[in-house]
mmCIF file of C-alpha atoms in Angstrom:
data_model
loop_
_atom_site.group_PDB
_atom_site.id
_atom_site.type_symbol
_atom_site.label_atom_id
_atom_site.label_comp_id
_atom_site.label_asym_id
_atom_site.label_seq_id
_atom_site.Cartn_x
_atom_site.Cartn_y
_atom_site.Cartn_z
ATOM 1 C CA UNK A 71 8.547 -8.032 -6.312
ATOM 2 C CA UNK A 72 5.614 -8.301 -4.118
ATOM 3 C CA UNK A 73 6.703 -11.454 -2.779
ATOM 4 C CA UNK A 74 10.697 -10.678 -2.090
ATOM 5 C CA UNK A 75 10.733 -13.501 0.174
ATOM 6 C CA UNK A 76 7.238 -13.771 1.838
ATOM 7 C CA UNK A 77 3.726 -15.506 1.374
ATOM 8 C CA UNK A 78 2.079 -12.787 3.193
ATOM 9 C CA UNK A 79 -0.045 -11.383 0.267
ATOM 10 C CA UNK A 80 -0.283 -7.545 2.261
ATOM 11 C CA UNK A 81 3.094 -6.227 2.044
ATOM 12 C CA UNK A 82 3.577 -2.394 1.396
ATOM 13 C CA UNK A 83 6.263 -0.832 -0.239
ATOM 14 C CA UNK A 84 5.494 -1.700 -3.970
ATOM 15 C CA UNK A 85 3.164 -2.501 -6.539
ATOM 16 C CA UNK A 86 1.279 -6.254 -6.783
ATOM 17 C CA UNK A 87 -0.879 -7.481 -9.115
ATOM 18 C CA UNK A 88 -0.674 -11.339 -8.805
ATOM 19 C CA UNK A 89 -3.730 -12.236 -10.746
ATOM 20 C CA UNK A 90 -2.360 -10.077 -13.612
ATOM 21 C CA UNK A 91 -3.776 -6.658 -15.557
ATOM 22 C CA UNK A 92 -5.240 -6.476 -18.966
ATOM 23 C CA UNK A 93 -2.971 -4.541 -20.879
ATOM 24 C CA UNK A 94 -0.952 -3.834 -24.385
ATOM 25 C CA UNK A 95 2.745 -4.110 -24.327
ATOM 26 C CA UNK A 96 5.585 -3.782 -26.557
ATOM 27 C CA UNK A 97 9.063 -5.665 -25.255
ATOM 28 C CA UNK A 98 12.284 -4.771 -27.094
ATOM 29 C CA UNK A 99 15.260 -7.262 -26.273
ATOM 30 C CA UNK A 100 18.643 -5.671 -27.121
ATOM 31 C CA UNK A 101 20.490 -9.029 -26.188
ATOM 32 C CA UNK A 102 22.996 -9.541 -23.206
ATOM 33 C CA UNK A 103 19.951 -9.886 -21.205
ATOM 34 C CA UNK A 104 18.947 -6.532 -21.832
ATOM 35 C CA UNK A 105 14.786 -5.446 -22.444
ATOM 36 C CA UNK A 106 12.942 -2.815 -22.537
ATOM 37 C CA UNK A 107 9.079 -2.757 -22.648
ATOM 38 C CA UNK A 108 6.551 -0.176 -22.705
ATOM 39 C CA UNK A 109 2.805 -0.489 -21.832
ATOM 40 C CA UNK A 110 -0.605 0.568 -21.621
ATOM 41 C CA UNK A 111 -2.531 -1.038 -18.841
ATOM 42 C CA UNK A 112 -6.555 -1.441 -17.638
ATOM 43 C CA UNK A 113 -6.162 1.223 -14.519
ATOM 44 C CA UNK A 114 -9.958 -0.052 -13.275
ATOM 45 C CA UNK A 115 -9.003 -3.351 -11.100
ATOM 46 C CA UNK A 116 -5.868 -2.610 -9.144
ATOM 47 C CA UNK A 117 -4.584 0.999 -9.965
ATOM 48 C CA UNK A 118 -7.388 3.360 -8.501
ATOM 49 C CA UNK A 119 -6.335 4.384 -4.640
ATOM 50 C CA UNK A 120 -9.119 6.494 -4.596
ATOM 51 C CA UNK A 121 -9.744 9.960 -5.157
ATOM 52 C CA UNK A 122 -11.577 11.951 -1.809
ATOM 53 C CA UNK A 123 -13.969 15.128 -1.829
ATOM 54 C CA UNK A 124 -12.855 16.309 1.767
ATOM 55 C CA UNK A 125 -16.127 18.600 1.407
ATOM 56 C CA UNK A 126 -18.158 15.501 2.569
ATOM 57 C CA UNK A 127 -16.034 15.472 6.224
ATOM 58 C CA UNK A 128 -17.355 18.780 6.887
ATOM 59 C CA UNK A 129 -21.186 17.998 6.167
ATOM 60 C CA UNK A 130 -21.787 17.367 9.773
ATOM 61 C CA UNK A 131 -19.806 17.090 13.079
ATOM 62 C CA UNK A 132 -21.273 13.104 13.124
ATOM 63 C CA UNK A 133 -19.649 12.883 9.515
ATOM 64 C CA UNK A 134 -16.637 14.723 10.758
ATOM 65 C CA UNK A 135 -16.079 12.113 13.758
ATOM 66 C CA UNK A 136 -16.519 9.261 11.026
ATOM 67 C CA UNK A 137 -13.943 10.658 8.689
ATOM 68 C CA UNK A 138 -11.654 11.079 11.317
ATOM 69 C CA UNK A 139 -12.269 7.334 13.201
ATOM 70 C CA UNK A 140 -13.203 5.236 9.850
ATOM 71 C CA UNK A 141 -9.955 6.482 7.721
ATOM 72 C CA UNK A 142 -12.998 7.940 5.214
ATOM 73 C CA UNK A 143 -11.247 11.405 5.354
ATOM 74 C CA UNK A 144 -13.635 12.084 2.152
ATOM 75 C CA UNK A 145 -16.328 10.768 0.061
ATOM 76 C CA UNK A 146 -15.065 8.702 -3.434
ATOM 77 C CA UNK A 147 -15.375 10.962 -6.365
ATOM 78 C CA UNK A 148 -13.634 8.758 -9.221
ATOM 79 C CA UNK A 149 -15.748 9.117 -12.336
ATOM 80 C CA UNK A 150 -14.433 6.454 -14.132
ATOM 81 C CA UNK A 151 -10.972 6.096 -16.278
ATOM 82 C CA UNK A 152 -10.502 8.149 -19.064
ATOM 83 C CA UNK A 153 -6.764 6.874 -19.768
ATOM 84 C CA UNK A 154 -4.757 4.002 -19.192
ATOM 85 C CA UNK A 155 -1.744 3.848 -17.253
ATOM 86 C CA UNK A 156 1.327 4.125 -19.527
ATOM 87 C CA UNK A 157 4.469 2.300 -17.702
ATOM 88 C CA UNK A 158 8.265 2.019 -19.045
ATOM 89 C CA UNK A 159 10.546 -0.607 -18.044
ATOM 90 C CA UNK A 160 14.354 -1.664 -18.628
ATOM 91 C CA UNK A 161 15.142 -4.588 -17.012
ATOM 92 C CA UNK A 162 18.719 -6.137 -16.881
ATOM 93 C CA UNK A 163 19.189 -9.720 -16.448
ATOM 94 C CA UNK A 164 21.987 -11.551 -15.587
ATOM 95 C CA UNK A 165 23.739 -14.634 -13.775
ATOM 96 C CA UNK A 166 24.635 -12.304 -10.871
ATOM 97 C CA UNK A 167 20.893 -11.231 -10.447
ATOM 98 C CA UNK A 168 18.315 -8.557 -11.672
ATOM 99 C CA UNK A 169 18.381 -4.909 -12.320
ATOM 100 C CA UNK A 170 14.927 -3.227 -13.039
ATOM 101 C CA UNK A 171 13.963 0.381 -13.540
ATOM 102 C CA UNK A 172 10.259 1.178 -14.234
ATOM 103 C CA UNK A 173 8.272 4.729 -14.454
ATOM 104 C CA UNK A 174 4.266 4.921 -14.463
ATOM 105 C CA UNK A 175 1.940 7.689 -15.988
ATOM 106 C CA UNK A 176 -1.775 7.560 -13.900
ATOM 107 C CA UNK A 177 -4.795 9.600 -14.874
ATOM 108 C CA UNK A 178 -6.870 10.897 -12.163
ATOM 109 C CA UNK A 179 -10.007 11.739 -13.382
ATOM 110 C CA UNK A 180 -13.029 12.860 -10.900
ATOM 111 C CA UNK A 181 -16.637 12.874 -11.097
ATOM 112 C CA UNK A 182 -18.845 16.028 -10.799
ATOM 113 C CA UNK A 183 -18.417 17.981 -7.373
ATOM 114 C CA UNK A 184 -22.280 17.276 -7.194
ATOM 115 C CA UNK A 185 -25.123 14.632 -8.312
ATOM 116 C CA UNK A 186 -25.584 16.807 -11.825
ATOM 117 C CA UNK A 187 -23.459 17.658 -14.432
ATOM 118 C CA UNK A 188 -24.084 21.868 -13.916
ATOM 119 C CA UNK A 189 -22.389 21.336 -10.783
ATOM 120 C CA UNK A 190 -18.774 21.160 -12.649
ATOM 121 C CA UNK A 191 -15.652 18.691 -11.328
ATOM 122 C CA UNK A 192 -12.139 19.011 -11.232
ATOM 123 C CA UNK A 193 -10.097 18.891 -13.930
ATOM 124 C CA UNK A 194 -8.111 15.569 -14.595
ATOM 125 C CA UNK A 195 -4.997 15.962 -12.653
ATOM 126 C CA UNK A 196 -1.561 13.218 -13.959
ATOM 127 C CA UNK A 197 0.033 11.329 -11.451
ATOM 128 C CA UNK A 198 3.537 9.170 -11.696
ATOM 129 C CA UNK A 199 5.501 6.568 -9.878
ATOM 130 C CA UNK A 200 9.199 5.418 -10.424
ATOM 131 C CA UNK A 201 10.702 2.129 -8.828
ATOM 132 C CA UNK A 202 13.257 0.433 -8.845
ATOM 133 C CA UNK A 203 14.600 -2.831 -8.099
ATOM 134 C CA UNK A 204 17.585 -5.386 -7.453
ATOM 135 C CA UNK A 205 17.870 -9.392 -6.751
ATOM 136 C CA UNK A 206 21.482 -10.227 -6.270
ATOM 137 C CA UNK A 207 22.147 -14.020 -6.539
ATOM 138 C CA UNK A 208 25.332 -16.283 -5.872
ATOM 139 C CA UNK A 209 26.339 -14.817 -2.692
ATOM 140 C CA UNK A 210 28.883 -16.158 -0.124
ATOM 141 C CA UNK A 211 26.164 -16.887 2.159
ATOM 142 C CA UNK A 212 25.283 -19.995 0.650
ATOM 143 C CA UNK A 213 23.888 -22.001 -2.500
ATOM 144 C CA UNK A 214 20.561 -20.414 -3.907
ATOM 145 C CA UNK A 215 20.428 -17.694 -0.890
ATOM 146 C CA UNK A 216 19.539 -14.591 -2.767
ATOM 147 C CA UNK A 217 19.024 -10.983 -1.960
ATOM 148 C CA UNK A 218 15.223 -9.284 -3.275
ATOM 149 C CA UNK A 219 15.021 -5.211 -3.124
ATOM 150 C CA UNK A 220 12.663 -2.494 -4.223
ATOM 151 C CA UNK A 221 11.770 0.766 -3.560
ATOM 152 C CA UNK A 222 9.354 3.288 -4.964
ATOM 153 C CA UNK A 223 8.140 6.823 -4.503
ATOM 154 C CA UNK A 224 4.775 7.910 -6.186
ATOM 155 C CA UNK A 225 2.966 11.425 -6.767
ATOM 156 C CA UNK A 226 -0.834 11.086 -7.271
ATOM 157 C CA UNK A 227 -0.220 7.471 -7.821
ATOM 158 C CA UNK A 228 -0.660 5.407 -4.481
ATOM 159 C CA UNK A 229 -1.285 1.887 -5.894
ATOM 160 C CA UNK A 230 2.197 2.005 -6.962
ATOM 161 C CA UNK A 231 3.090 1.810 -3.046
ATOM 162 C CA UNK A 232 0.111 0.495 -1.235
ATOM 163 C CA UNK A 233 -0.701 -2.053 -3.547
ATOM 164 C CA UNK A 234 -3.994 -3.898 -4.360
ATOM 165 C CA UNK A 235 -3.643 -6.300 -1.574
ATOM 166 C CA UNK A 236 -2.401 -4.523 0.954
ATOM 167 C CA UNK A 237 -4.937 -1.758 0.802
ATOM 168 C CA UNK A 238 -4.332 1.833 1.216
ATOM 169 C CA UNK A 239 -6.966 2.370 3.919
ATOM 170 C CA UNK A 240 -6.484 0.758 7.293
ATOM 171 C CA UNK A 241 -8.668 0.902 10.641
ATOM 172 C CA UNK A 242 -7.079 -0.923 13.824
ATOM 173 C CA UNK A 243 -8.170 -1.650 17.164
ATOM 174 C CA UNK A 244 -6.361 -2.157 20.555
ATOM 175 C CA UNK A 245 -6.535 -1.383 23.768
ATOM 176 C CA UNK A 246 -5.862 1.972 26.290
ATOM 177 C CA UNK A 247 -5.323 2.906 29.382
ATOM 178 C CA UNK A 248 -6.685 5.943 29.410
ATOM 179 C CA UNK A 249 -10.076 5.069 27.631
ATOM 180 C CA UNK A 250 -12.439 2.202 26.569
ATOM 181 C CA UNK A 251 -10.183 1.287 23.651
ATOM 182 C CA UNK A 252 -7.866 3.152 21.088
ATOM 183 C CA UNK A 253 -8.000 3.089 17.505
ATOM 184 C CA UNK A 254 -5.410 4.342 14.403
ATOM 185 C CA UNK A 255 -7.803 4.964 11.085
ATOM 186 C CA UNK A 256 -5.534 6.104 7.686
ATOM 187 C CA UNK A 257 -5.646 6.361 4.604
ATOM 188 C CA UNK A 258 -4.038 6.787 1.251
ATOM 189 C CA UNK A 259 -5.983 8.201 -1.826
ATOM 190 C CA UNK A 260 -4.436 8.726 -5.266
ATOM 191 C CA UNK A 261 -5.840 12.622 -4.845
ATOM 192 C CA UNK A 262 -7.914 14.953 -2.392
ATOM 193 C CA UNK A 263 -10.048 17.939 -3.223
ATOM 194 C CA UNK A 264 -12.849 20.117 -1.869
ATOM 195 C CA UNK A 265 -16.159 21.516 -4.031
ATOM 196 C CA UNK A 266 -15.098 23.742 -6.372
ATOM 197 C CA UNK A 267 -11.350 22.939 -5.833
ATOM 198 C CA UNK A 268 -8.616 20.988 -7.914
ATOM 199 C CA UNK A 269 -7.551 17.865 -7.043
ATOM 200 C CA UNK A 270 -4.395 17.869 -4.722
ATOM 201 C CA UNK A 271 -1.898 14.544 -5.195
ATOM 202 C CA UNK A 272 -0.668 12.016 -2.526
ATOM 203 C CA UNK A 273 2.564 11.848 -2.307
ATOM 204 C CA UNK A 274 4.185 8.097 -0.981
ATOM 205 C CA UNK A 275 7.503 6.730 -0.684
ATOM 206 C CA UNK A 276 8.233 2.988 0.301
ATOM 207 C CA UNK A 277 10.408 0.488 0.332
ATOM 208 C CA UNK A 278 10.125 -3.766 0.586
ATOM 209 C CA UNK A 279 13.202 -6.120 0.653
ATOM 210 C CA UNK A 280 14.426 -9.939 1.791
ATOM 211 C CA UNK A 281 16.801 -12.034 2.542
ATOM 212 C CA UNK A 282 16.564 -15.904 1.509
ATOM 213 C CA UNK A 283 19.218 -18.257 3.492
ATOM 214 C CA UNK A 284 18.869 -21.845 2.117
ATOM 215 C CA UNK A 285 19.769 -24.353 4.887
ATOM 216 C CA UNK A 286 20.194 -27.818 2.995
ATOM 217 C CA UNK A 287 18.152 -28.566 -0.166
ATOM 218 C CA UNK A 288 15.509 -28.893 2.044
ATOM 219 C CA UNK A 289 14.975 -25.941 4.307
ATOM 220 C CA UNK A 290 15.357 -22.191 3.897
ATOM 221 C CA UNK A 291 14.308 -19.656 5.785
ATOM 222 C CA UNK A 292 13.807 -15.471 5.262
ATOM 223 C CA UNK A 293 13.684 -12.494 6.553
ATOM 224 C CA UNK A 294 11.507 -9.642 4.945
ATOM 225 C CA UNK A 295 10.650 -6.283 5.939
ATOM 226 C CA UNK A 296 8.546 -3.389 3.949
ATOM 227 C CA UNK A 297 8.189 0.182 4.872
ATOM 228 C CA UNK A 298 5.070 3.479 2.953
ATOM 229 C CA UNK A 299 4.764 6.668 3.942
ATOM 230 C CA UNK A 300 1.857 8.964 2.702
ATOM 231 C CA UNK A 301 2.396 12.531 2.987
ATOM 232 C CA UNK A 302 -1.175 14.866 1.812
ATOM 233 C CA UNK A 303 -0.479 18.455 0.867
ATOM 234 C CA UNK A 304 -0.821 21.434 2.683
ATOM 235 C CA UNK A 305 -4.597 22.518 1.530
ATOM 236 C CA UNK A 306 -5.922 18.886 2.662
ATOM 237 C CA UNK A 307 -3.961 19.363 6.019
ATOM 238 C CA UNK A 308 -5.039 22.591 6.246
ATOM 239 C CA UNK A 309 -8.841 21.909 5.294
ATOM 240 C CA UNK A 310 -8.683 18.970 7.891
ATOM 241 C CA UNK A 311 -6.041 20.624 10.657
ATOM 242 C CA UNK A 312 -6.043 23.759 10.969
ATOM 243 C CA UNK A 313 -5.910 25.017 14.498
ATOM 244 C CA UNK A 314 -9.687 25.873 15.141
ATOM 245 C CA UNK A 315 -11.272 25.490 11.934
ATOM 246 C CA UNK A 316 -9.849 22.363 10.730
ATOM 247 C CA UNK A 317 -12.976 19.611 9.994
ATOM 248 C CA UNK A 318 -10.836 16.943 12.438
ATOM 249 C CA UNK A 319 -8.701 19.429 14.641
ATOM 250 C CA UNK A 320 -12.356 20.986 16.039
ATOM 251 C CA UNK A 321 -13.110 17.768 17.105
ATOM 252 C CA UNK A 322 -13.960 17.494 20.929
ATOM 253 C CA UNK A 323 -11.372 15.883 22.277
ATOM 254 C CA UNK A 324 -8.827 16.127 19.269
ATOM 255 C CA UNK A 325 -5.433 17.421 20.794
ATOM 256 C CA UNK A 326 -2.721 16.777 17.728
ATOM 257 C CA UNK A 327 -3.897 16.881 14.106
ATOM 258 C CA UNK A 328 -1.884 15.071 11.042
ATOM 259 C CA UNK A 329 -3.366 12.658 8.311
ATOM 260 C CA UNK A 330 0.212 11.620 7.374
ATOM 261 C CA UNK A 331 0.876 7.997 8.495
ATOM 262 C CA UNK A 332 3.400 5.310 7.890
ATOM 263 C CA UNK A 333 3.398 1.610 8.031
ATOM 264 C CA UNK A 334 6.355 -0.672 9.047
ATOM 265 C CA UNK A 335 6.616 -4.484 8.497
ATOM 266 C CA UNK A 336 8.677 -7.184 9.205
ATOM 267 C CA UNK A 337 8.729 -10.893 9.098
ATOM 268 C CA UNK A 338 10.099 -14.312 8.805
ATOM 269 C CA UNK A 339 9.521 -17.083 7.301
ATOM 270 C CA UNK A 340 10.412 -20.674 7.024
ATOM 271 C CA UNK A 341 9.719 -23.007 4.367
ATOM 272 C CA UNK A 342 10.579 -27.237 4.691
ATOM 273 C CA UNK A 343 10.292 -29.201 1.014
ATOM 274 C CA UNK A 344 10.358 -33.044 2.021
ATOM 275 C CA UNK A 345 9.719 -34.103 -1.682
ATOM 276 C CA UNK A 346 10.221 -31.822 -4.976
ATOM 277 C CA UNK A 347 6.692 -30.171 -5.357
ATOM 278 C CA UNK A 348 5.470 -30.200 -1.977
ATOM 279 C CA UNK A 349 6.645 -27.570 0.255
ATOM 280 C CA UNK A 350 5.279 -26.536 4.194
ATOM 281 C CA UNK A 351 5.749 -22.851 5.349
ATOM 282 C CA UNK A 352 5.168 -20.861 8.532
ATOM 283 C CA UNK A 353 5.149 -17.094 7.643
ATOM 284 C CA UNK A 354 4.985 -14.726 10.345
ATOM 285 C CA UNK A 355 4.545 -10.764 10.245
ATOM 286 C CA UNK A 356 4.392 -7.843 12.315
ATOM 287 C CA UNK A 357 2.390 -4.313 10.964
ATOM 288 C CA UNK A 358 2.924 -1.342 12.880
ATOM 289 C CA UNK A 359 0.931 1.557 12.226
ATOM 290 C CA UNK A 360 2.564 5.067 12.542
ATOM 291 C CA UNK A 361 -0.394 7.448 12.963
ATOM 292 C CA UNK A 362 0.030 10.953 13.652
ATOM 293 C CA UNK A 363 -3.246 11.910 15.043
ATOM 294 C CA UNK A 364 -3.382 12.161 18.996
ATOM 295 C CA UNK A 365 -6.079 12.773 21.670
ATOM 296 C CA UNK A 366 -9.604 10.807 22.933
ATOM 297 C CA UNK A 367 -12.747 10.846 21.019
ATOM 298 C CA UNK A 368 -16.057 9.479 21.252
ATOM 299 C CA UNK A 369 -16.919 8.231 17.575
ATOM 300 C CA UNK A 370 -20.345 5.981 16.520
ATOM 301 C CA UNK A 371 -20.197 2.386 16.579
ATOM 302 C CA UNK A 372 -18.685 0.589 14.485
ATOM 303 C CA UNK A 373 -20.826 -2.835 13.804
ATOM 304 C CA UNK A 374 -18.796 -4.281 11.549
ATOM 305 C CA UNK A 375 -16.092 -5.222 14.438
ATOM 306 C CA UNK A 376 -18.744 -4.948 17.493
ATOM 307 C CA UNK A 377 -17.116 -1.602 18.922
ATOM 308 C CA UNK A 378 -19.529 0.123 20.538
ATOM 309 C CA UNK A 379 -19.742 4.556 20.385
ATOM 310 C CA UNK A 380 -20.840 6.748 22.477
ATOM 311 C CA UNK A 381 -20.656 6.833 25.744
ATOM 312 C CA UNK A 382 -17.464 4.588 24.939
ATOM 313 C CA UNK A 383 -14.545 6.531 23.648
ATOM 314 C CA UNK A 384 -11.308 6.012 21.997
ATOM 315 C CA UNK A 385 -7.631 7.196 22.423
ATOM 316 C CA UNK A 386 -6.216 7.835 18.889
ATOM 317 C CA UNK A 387 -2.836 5.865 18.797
ATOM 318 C CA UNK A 388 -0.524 3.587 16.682
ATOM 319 C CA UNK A 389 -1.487 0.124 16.196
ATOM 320 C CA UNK A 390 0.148 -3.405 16.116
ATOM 321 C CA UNK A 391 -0.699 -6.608 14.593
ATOM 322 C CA UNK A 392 1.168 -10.369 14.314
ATOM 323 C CA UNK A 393 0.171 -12.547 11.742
ATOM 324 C CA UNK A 394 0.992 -15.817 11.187
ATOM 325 C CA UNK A 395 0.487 -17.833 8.342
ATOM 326 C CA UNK A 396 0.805 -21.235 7.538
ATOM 327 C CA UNK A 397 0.893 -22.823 4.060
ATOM 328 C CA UNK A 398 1.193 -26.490 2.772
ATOM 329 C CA UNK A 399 1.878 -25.985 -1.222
ATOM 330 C CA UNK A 400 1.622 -29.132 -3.618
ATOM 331 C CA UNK A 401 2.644 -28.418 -7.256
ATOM 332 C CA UNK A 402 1.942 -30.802 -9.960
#
């Protein structure tokens, strides 16, 4: 259900693969409306969140200040995919609505800790997601109105939550009062680990969900909302936080330490069909970033966006951002 009742493409709170994954399946159908499938799908496109050698943070206080104010936390180390993942599903369909219930298996397999092979890498650490969903049709409300939930809590498995095109590494910009600008930077990898560690999971929970009122056969109108929270384990808070010889907390200027984050969502949207096939929309959203990081810092700049570094600094705060998209759809 990555579209519950939006055409926002970046919602969190589930999994969304719109242009489809390469994969094997097997679908039982026990009647009644009753299926069950089970899969093995291509990981390399839309299922990789990333897994981060914190080691690289710590390389230099300049690459220290980057991690913290680009969301980098760690350099990339996926070596490749050595497994698909392997997903089960039972799905229950019915007049009333939908009932799914759906597991995932992901590999996480890392490259060496250095450029050779002598250097050694983690071992392959297994990751998992479970989700579930509901659409509830026919109710009181009115004709076609419908009710779209899902909600989903992953271990080592982030794509299952932040999916593909929502991201699971965001950098925002906004304004201060106490210094030239302020900035949130997070992110969500499928696994952390340092040089000669082993990998460390992610662990997410989210949610997504809308409601669809149909005014006449023409118009209709919803409201959506979506919700992730990452949560790293103690050795990468540790590594990165703790008090004095944490990589981020012995930052100048650092004053609370936390890579944990959470994201919040909500929107509306209206959609107007004049003629069958042609349909005009106005979507509008609202992302709220829920850092945890707190203090003002002086990173580099940042060309990509034109924010300058040093001597302009940056309060480390949660971010906002509106949205609004408009659509004009013509099927044939």
């Amino acid at each position: 259900q990555n579209y519950p009742g939006n055409n926002f493409d970046g919602l969190v709170g589930g999994s969304g693969t719109v242009t489809g994954v390469n994969q094997f399946t097997y679908t039982a159908d026990f009647g009644q409306g009753v299926t069950a499938a089970f899969s093995a799908e291509d990981v390399s496109n839309y299922y990789q969140a990333g897994n981060l050698n914190l080691s690289s943070a710590a390389a230099s206080p300049a690459a220290a200040i980057a991690g913290l104010t680009n969301g980098a936390v760690g350099a990339n180390g996926i070596g490749g995919t050595r497994s698909p993942n392997l997903v089960g599903m039972v799905r229950v369909d019915q007049a009333w609505g939908l009932f799914q219930a759906s597991v995932a298996a992901h590999d996480n397999h890392v490259a060496y800790y250095g450029a050779t092979e002598p250097t050694g890498h983690p071992d392959d650490k297994w990751g998992w997601a479970v989700q579930l969903a509901l659409s509830i049709k026919n109710i009181p409300t009115g004709a076609g109105d419908v009710i779209n939930i899902s909600g989903v809590y992953t271990d080592g498995a982030t794509r299952y939550n932040f999916q593909n095109l929502a991201g699971s590494t965001f950098i925002m910009y906004g304004s201060s009062n106490l210094a030239y600008g302020s900035l949130a930077a997070v992110t969500a990898p499928d696994t952390t680990y340092v040089t000669g560690s082993n990998q460390e999971s992610v662990k997410t929970w989210g949610f997504r969900g809308a409601y669809t009122h149909n005014w006449d056969p023409y118009w209709n109108t919803a409201i959506y909302g979506a919700y992730a929270a990452a949560q790293f384990g103690g050795g990468t808070k540790a590594f990165l936080c703790a008090p004095g010889t944490g990589v981020f907390s012995s930052i100048a200027g650092v004053t609370s330490c936390n890579p944990d984050f959470n994201i919040g969502q909500v929107g509306l949207i209206t959609r107007w069909t004049p003629v069958k096939n042609l349909t005009f929309s106005a979507d509008l959203t609202w992302t709220h970033i829920d850092q945890k990081y707190a203090g003002i810092v002086t990173p580099g700049a940042n060309f990509a966006v034109a924010k300058p570094g040093a001597p302009a600094n940056y309060q480390l705060k949660d971010q906002d951002s509106v949205n609004l998209l408009l659509r004009a759809q013509r099927n044939w």
